[in-house]
Short mmCIF file of C-alpha atoms in Angstrom, two decimals:
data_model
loop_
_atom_site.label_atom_id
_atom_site.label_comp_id
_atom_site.label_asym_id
_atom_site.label_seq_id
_atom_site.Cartn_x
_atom_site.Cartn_y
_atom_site.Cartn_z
CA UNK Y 1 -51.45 -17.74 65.53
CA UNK Y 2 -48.61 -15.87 64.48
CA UNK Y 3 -47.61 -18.69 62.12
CA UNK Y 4 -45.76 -17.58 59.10
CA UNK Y 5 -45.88 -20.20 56.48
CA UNK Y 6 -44.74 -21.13 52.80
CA UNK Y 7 -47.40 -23.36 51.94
CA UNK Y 8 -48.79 -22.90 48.39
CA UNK Y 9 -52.08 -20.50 48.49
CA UNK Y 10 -54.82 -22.35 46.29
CA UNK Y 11 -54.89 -18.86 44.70
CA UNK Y 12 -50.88 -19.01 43.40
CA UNK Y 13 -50.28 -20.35 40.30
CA UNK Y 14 -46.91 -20.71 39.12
CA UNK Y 15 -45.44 -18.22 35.99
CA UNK Y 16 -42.66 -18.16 33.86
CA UNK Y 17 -40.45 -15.63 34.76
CA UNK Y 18 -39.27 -15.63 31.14
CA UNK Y 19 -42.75 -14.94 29.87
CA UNK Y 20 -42.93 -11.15 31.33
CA UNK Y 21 -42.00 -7.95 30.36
CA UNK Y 22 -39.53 -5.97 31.61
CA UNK Y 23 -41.86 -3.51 33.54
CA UNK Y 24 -43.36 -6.34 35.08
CA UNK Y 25 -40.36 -7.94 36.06
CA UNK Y 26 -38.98 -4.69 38.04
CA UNK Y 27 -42.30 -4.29 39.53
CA UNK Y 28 -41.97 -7.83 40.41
CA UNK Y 29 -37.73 -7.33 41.86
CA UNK Y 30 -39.21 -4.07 43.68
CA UNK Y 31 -42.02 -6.27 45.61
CA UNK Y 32 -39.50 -8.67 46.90
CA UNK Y 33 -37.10 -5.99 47.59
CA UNK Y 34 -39.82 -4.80 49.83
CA UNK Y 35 -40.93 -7.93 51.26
CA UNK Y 36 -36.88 -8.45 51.99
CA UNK Y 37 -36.83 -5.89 53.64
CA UNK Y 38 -39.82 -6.37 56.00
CA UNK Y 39 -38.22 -9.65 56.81
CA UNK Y 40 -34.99 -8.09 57.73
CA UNK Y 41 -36.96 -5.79 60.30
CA UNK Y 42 -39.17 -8.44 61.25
CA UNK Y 43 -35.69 -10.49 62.18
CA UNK Y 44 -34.74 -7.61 63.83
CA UNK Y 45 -37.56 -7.42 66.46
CA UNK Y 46 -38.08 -11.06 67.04
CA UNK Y 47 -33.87 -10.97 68.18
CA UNK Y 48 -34.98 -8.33 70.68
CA UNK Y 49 -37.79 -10.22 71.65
CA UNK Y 50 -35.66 -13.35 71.88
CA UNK Y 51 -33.11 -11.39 74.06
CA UNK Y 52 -35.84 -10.43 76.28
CA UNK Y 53 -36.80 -13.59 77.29
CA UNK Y 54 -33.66 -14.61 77.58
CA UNK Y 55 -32.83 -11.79 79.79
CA UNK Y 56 -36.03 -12.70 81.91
CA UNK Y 57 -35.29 -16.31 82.01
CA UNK Y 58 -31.56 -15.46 83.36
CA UNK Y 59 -32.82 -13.46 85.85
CA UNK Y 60 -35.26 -16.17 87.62
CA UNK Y 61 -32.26 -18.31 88.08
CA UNK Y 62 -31.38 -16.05 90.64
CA UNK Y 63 -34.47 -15.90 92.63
CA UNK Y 64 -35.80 -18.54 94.86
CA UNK Y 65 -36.86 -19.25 98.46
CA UNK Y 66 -33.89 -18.37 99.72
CA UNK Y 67 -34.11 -14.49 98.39
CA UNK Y 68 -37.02 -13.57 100.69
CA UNK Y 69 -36.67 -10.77 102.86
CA UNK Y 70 -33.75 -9.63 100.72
CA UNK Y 71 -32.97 -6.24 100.34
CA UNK Y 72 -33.94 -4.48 97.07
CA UNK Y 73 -33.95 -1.16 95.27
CA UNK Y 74 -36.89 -0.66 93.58
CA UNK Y 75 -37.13 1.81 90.99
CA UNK Y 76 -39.27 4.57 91.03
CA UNK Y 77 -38.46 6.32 87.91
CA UNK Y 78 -35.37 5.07 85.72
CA UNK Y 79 -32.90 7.22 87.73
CA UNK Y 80 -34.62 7.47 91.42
CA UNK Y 81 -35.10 4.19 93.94
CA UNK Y 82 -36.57 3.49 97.49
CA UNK Y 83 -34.95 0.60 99.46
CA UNK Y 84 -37.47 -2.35 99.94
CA UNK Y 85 -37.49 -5.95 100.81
CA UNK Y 86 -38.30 -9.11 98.87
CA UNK Y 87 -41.34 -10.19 99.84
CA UNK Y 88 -42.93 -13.93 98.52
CA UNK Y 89 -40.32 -14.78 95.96
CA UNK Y 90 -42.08 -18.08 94.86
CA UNK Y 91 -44.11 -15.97 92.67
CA UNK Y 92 -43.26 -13.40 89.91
CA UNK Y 93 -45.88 -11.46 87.83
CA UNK Y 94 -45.74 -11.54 84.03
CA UNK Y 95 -46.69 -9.35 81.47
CA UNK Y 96 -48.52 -11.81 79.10
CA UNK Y 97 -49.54 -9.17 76.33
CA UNK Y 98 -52.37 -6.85 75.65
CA UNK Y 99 -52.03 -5.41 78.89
CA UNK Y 100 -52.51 -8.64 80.94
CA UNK Y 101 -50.61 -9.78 83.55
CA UNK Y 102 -50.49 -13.50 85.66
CA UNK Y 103 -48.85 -14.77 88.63
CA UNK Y 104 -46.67 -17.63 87.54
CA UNK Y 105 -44.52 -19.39 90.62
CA UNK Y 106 -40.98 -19.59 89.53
CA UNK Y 107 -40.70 -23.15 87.39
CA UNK Y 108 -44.12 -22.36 85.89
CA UNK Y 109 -42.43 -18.62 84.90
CA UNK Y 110 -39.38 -20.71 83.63
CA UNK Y 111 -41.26 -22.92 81.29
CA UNK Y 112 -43.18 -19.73 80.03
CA UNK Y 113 -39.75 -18.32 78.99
CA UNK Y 114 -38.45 -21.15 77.63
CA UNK Y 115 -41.16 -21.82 75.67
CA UNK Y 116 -41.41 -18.05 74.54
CA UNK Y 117 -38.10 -18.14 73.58
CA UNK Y 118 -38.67 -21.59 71.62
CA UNK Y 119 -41.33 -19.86 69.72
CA UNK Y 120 -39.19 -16.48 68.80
CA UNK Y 121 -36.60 -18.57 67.63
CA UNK Y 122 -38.94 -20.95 65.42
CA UNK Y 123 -40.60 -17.98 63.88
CA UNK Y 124 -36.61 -16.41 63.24
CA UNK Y 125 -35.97 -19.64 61.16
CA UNK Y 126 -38.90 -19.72 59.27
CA UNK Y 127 -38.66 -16.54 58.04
CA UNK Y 128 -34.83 -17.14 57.49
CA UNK Y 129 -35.94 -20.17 55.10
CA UNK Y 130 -38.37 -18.10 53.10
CA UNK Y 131 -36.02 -14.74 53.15
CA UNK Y 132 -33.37 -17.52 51.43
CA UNK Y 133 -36.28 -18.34 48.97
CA UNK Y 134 -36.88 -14.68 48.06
CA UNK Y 135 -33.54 -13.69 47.56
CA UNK Y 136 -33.25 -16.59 45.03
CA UNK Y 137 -35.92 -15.22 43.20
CA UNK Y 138 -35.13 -11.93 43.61
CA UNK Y 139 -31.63 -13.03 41.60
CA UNK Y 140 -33.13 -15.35 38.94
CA UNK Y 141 -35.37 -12.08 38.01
CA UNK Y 142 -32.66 -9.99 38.01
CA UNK Y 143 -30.50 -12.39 35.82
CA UNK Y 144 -33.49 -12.69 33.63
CA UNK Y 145 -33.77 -8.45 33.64
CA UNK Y 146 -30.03 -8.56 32.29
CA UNK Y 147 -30.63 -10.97 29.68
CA UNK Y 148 -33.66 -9.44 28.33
CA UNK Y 149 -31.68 -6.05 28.04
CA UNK Y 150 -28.33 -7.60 26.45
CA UNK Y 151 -30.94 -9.29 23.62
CA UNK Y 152 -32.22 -5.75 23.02
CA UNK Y 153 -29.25 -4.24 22.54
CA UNK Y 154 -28.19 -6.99 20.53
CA UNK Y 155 -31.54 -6.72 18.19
CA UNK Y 156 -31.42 -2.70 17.97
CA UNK Y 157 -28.00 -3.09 16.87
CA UNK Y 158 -28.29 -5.60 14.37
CA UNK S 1 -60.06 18.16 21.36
CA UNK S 2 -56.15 17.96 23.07
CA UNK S 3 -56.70 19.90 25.87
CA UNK S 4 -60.27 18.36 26.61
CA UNK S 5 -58.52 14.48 26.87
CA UNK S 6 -55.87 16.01 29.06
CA UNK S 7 -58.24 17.28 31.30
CA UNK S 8 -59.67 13.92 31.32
CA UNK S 9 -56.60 12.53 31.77
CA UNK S 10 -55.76 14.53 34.71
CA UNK S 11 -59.13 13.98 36.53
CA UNK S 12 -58.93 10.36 36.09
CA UNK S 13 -55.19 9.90 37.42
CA UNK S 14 -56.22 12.37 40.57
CA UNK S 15 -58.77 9.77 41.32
CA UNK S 16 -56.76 7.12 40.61
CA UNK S 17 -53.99 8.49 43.25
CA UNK S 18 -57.07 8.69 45.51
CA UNK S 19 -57.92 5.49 45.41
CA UNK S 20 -54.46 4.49 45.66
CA UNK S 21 -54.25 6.02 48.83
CA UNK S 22 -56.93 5.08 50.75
CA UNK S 23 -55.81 1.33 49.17
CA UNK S 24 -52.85 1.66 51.06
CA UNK S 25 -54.44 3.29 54.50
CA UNK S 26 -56.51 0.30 54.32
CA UNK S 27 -54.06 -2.17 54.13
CA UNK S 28 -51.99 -0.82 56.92
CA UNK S 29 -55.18 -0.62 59.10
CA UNK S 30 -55.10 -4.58 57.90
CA UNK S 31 -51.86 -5.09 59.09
CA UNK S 32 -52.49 -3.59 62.55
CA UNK S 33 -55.10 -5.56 62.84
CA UNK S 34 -54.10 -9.23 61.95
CA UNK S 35 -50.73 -8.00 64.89
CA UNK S 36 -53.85 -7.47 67.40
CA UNK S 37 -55.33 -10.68 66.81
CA UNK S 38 -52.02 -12.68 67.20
CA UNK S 39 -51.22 -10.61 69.97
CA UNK S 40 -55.10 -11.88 71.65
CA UNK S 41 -54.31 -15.08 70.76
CA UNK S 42 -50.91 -15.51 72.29
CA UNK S 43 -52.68 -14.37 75.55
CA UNK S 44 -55.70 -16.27 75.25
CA UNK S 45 -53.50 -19.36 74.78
CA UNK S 46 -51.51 -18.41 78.11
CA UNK S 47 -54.57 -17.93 80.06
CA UNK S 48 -55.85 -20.83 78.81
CA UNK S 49 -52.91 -22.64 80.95
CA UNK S 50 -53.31 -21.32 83.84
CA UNK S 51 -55.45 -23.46 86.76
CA UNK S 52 -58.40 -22.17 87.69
CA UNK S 53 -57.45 -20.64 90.70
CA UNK S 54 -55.22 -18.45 88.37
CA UNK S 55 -54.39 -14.86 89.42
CA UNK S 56 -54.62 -12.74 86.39
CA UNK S 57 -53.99 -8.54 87.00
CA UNK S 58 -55.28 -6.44 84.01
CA UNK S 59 -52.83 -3.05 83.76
CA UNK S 60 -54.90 0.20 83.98
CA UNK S 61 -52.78 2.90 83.80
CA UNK S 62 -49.88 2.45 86.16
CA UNK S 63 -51.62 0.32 88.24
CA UNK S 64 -52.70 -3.73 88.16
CA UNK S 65 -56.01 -4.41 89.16
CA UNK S 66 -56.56 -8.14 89.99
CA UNK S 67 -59.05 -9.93 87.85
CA UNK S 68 -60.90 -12.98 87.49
CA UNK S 69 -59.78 -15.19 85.23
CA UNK S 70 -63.13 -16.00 83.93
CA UNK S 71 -63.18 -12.84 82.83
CA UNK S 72 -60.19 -12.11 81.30
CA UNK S 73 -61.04 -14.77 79.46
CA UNK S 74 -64.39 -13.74 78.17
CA UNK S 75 -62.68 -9.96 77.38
CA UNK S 76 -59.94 -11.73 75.39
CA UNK S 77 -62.43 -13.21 73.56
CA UNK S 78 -64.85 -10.82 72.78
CA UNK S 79 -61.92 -8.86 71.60
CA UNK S 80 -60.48 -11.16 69.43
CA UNK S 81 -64.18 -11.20 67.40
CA UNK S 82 -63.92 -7.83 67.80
CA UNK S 83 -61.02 -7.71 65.93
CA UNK S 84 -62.00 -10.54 63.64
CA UNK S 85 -65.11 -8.62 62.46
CA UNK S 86 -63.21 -5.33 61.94
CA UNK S 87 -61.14 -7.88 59.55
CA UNK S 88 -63.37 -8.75 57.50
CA UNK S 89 -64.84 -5.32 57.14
CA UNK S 90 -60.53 -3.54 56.00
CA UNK S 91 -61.13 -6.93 53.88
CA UNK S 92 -64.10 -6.34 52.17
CA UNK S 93 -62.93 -2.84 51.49
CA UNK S 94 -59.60 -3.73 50.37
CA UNK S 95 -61.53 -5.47 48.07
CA UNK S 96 -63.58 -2.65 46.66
CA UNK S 97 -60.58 0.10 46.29
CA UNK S 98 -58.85 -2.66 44.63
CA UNK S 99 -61.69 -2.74 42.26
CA UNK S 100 -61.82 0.66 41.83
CA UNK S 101 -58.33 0.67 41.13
CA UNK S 102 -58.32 -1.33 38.12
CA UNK S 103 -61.48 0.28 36.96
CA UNK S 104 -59.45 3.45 37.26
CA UNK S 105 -56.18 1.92 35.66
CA UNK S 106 -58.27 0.65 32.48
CA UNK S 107 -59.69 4.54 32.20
CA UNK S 108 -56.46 6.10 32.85
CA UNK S 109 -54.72 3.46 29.66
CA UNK S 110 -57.94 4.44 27.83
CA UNK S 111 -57.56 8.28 27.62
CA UNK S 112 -53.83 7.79 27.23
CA UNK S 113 -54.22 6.05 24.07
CA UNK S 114 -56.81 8.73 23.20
CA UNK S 115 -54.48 11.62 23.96
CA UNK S 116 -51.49 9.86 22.08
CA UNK S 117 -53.85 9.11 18.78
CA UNK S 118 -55.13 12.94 19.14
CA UNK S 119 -51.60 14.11 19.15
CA UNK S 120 -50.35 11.96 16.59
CA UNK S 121 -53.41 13.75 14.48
CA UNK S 122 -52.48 17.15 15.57
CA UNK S 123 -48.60 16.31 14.16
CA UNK S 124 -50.32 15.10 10.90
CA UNK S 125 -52.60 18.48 10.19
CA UNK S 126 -49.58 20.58 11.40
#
């Protein structure tokens, strides 16, 4: 599953920051910088994901037994329609990923947005959490960077 | 004796580029990967709730052609060990490059160390 996670690795093993060099240290700022990054983007699409289920979830509200034999425009192309009529609206097809589709009847198709949108937003704060956790990091290395440079200075100097 | 290591030294840090590159095709290919097998999960879950009697419509082109769901399930899951195999294989070979890598990386700090005692020699005789 898509889980992201922060449990320890049985690999990691914990360093001190203070220990490293100062080309290991940027290497170390640029690989968070990067992995910051790919969580911003990662936030990014998961809020348009979010918004589509939302969207989709909105839009069931409107449609029950009552809409059949409605009038619709159904579009063609994004700019041309043909008039048609709503035909069995106790049923709606979703797209369910890699190209698969079901037939859902309208509570079951609520519950699969709901709970589509319940997973978006757990994966959103998750990655929040652990963004928060890398930025810390990210600081306490560069804080460490700027110390080990001042102590230079200070040593050349002297 | 100069001009030989720096040949050297060039060779080895073309290789090492190589390597570098086909490191990081690799691990993209990963990536795409591990998103296809989330993505085949995600589904399989979903048509794992649906009763029996399930309709399930597979998208070909513009069209949807109604399928069992029997048998979306069984192409879901032949997929996902599709994918899972192709895994292990971008694994196994991330492994390697990264192997070759550092083999490459120990060369390339070998020959500069050679290079730099070579010139310091040259600045001595000079």
């Amino acid at each position: 599953m898509a889980q992201i996670s922060d449990v320890e690795q049985p690999y990691m093993k914990q360093i001190d920051l203070t220990t490293l060099n100062l080309q290991q240290l940027y290497t170390l700022k640029q690989q968070l910088d990067q992995e910051l990054s790919l969580f911003e983007e990662s936030l990014t699409s998961l809020k348009l994901a979010q918004n589509k289920f939302l969207t989709s979830n909105e839009t069931l509200q409107n449609i029950d037994s009552d809409s059949e034999g409605k009038d619709i425009l159904v579009p063609l192309t994004g700019s041309m329609y043909v008039p048609g009529k709503l035909v069995d609206t106790n049923n709606v097809i979703i797209d369910i990923g890699t190209r698969y589709y079901v037939e859902k009847d309208i509570a079951a198709a609520k519950d699969y947005f709901q709970r589509k949108v319940k997973f978006v937003t757990e994966q959103m704060e998750k990655i929040q959490v652990l963004g928060l956790k890398k930025s810390k990091i990210r600081d306490t290395i560069v804080e460490i960077v700027e110390m080990k440079l001042s102590e230079e200075n200070n040593s050349t100097r002297a | 004796m100069g001009e030989d290591i720096q040949r050297k030294l060039q060779l080895e840090l073309d290789s090492f580029k190589t390597v570098q590159k086909e490191l990081q095709k690799a691990i993209s290919t990963r990536q795409q990967l591990d998103g296809q097998l989330n993505e085949n999960e995600i589904v399989k879950k979903e048509l794992d709730l649906l009763p029996a009697d399930g309709k399930v419509f597979k998208s070909v082109g513009p069209v949807l052609i109604k399928t069992e769901l029997v048998e979306a399930k069984q192409n879901v899951s032949k997929r996902m060990d599709y994918i899972s195999k192709e895994l292990k294989r971008v694994d196994d070979l991330i492994a390697s490059l990264e192997r070759k890598q550092d083999t490459h990386r120990e060369g390339l700090q070998k020959l500069q160390h050679q290079f730099q005692q070579a010139q310091v020699k040259a600045a001595l005789h000079a």
